[in-house]
N, CA, C and O atoms as a DFTB+ gen file, in Angstrom:
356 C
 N C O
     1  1     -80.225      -2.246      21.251
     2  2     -81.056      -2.966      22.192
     3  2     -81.637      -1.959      23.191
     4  3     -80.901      -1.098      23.672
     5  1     -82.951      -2.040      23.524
     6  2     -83.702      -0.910      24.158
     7  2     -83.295      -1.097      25.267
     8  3     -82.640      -2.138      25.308
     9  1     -83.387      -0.395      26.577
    10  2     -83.009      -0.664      28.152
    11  2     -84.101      -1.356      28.529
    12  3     -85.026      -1.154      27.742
    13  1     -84.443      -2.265      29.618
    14  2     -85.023      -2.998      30.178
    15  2     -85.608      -2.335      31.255
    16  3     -84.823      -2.045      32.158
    17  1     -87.218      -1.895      31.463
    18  2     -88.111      -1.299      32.618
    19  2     -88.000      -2.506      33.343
    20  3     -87.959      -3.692      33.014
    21  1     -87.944      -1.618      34.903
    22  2     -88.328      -2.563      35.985
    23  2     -89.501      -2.789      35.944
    24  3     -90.346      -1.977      35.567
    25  1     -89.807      -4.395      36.483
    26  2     -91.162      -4.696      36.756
    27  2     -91.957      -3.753      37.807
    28  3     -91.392      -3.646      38.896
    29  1     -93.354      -2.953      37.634
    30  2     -93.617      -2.254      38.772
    31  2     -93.797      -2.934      39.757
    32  3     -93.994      -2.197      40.722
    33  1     -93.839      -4.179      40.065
    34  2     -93.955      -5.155      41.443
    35  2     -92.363      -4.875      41.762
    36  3     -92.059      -4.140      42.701
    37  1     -91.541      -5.388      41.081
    38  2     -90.158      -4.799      41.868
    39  2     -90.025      -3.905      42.414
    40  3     -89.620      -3.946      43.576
    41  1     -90.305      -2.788      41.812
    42  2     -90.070      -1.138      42.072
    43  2     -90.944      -1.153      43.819
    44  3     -90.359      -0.896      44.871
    45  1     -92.190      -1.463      43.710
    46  2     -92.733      -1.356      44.961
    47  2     -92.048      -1.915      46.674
    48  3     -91.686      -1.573      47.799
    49  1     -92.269      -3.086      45.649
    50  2     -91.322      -4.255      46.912
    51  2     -89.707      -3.777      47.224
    52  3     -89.334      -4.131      48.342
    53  1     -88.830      -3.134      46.533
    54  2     -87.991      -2.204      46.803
    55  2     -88.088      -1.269      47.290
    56  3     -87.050      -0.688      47.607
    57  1     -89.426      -0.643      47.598
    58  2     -89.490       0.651      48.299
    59  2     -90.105       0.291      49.356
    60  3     -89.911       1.031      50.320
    61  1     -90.628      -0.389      49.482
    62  2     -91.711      -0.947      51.189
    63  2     -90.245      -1.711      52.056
    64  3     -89.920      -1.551      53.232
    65  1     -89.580      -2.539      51.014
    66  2     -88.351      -3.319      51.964
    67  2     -87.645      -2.321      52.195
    68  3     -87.298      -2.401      53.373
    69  1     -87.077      -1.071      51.545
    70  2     -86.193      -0.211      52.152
    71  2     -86.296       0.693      53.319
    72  3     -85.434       1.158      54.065
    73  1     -88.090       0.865      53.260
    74  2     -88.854       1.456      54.896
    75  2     -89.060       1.042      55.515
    76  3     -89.152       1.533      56.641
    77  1     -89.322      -0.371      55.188
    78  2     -89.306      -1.158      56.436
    79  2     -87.707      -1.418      57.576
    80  3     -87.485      -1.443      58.786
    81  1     -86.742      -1.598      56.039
    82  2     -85.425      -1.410      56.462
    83  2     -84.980      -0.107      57.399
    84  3     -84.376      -0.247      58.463
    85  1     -85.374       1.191      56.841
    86  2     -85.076       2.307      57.804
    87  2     -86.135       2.440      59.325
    88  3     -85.745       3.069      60.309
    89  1     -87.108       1.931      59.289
    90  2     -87.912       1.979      60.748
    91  2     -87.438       0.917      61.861
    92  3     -87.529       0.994      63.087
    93  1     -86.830      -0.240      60.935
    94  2     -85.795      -0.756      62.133
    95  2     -84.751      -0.426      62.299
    96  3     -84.475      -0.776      63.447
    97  1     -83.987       0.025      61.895
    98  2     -82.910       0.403      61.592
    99  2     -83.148       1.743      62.762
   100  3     -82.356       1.858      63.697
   101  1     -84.330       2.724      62.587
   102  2     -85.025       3.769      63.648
   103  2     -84.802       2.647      65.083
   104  3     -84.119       2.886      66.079
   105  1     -85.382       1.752      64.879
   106  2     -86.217       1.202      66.462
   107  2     -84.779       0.803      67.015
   108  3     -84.580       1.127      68.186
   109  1     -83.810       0.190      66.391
   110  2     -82.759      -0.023      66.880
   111  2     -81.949       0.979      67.573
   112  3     -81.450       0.841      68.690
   113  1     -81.848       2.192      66.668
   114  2     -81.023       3.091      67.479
   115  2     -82.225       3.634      69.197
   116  3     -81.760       3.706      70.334
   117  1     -83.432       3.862      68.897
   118  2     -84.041       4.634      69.558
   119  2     -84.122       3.542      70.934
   120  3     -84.519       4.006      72.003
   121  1     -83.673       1.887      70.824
   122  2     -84.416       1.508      71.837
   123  2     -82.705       0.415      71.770
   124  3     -82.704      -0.811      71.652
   125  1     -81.497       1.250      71.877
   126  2     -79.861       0.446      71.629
   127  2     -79.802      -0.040      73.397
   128  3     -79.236      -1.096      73.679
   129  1     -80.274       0.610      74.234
   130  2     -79.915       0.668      75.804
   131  2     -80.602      -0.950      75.952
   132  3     -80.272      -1.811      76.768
   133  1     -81.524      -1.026      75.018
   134  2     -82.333      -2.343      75.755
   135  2     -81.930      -3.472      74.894
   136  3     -82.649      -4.471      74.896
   137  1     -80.304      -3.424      73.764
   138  2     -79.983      -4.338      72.787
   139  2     -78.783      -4.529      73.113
   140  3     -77.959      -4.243      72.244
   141  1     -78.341      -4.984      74.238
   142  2     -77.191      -5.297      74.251
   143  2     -76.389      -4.603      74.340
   144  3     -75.270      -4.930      73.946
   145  1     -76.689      -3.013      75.046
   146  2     -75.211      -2.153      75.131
   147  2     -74.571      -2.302      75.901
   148  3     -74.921      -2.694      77.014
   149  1     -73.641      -2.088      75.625
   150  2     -72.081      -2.193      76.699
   151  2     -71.689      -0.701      76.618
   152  3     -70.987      -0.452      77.598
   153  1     -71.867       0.432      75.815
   154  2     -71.309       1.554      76.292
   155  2     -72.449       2.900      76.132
   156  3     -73.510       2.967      75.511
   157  1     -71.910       3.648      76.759
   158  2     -72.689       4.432      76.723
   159  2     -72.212       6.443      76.748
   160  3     -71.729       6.874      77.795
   161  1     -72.350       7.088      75.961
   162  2     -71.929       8.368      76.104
   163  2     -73.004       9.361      76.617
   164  3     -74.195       9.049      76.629
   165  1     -72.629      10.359      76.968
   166  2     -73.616      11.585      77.770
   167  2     -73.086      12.699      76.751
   168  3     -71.948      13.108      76.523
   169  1     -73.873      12.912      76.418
   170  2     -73.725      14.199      75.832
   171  2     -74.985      15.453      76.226
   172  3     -76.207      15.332      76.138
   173  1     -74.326      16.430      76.593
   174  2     -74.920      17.747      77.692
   175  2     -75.627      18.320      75.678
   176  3     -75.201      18.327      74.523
   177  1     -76.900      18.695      76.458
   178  2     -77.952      19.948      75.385
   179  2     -77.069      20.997      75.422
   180  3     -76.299      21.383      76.302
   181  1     -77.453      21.619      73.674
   182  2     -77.309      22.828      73.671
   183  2     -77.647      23.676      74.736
   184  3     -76.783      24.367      75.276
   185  1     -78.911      23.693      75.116
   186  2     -79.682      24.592      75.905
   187  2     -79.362      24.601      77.108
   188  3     -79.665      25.600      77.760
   189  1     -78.653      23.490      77.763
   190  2     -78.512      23.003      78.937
   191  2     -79.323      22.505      79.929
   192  3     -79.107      22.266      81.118
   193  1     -80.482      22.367      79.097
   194  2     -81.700      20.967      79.576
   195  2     -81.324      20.145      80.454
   196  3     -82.070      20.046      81.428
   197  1     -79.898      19.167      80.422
   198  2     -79.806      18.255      80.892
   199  2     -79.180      17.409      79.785
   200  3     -79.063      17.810      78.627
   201  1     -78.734      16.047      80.279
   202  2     -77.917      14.954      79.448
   203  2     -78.685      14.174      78.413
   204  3     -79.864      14.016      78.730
   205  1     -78.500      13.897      77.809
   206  2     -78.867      12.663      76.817
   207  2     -78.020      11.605      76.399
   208  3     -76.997      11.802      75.743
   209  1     -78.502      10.249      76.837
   210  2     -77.344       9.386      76.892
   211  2     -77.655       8.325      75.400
   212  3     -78.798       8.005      75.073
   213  1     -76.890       8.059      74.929
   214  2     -76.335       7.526      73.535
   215  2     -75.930       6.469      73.994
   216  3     -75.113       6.555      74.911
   217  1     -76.325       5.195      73.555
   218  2     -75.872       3.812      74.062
   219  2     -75.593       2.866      72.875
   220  3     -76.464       2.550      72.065
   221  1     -74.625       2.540      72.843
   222  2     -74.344       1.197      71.860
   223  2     -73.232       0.075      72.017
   224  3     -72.887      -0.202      73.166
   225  1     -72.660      -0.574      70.979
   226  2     -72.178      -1.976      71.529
   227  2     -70.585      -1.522      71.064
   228  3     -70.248      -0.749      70.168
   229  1     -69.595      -2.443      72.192
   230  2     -68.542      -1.743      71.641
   231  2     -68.092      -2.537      70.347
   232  3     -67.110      -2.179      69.698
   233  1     -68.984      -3.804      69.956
   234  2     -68.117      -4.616      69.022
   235  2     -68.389      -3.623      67.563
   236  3     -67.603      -3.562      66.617
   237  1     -69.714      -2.882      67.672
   238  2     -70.381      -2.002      66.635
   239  2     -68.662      -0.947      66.728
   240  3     -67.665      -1.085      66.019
   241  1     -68.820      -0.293      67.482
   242  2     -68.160       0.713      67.723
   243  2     -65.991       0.456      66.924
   244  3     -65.153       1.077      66.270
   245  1     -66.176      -0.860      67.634
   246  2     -64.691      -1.463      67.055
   247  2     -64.729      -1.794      65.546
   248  3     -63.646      -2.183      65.106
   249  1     -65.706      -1.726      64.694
   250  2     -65.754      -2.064      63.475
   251  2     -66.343      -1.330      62.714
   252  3     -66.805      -1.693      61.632
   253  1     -66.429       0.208      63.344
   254  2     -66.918       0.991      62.725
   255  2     -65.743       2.613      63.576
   256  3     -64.897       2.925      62.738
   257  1     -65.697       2.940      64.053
   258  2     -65.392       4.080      64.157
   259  2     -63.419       3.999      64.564
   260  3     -63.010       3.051      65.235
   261  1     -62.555       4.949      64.119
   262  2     -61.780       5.447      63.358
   263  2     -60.581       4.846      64.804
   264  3     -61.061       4.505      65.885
   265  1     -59.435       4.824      64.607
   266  2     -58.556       4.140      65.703
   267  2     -58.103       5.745      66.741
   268  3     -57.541       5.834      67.833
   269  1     -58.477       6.487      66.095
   270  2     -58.041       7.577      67.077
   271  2     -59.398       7.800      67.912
   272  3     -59.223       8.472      68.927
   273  1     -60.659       7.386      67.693
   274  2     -61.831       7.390      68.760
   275  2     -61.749       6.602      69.550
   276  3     -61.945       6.795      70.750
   277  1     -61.360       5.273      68.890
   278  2     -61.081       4.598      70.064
   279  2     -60.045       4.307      70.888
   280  3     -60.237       3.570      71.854
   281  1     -58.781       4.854      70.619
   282  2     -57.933       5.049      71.427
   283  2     -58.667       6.421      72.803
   284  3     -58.495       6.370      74.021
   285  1     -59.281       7.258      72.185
   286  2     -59.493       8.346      72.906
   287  2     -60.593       8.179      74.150
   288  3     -60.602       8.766      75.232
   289  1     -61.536       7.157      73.614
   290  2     -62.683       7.096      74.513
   291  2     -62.854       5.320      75.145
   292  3     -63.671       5.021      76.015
   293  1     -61.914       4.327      74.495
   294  2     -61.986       2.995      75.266
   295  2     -60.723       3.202      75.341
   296  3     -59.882       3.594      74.532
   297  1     -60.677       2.609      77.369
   298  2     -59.252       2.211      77.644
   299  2     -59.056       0.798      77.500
   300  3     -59.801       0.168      78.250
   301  1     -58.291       0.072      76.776
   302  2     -57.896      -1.075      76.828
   303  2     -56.709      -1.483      77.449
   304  3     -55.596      -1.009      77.220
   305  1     -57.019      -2.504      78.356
   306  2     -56.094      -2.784      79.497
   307  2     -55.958      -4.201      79.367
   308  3     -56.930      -4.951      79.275
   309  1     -54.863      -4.549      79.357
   310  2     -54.199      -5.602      79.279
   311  2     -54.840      -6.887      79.956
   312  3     -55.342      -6.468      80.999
   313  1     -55.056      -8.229      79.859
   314  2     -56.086      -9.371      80.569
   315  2     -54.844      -9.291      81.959
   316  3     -53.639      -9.052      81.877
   317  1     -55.771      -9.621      83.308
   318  2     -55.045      -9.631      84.046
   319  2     -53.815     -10.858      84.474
   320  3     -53.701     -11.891      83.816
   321  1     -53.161     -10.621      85.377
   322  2     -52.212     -11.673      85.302
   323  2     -52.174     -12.690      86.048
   324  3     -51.669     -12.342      87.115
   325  1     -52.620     -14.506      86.065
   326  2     -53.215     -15.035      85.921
   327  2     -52.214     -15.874      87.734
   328  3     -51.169     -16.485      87.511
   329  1     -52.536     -15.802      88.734
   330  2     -52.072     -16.412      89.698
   331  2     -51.591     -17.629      89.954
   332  3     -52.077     -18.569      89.325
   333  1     -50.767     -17.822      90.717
   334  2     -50.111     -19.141      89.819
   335  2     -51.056     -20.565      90.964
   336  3     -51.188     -20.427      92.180
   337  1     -51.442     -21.481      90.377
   338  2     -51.706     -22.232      91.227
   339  2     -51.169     -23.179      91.653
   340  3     -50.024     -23.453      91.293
   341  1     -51.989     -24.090      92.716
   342  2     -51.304     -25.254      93.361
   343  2     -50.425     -26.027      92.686
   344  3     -49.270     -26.310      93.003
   345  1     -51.062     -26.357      91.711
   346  2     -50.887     -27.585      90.939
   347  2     -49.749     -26.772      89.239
   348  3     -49.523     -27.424      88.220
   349  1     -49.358     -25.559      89.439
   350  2     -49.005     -25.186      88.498
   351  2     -47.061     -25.787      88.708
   352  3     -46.652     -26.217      89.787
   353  1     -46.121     -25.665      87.401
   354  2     -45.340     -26.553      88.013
   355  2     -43.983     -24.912      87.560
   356  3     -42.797     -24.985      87.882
């Protein structure tokens, strides 16, 4: 049985959806400060230009990067402890 050619309409529409896929995928990282970040790193130039700050979300960050990063760079602190009220018995 011979192998089966892709349709060239597939082939295209697979390559326009995958650039279209990487230019957002671009706009997201380039414009993360204005999507909802919650964190943010500084990292100093080679040259010593000055900072460049790196911004993203920590839920990204918790489901993606390794338990020793995030032990190293989020402190997680315990919910605070909850005062007792009037009406508490």
């Amino acid at each position: 049985m011979a192998p089966t050619a892709t349709p060239p309409g597939l082939t295209e529409a697979t390559r326009n959806s995958t650039t279209h896929w990487q230019h957002d995928l671009q706009a997201l990282f380039d414009h993360a400060k204005d999507r909802f970040a919650d964190v943010v790193w500084e990292l100093n130039a080679d040259s010593g230009s000055g900072v460049e700050e790196v911004w993203g979300h920590k839920a990204v960050v918790y489901a993606r990067a390794p338990p020793s990063f995030q032990a190293r760079y989020f402190s997680f602190k315990p919910p605070p402890i909850a005062s007792p009220t009037p009406y508490s018995s």
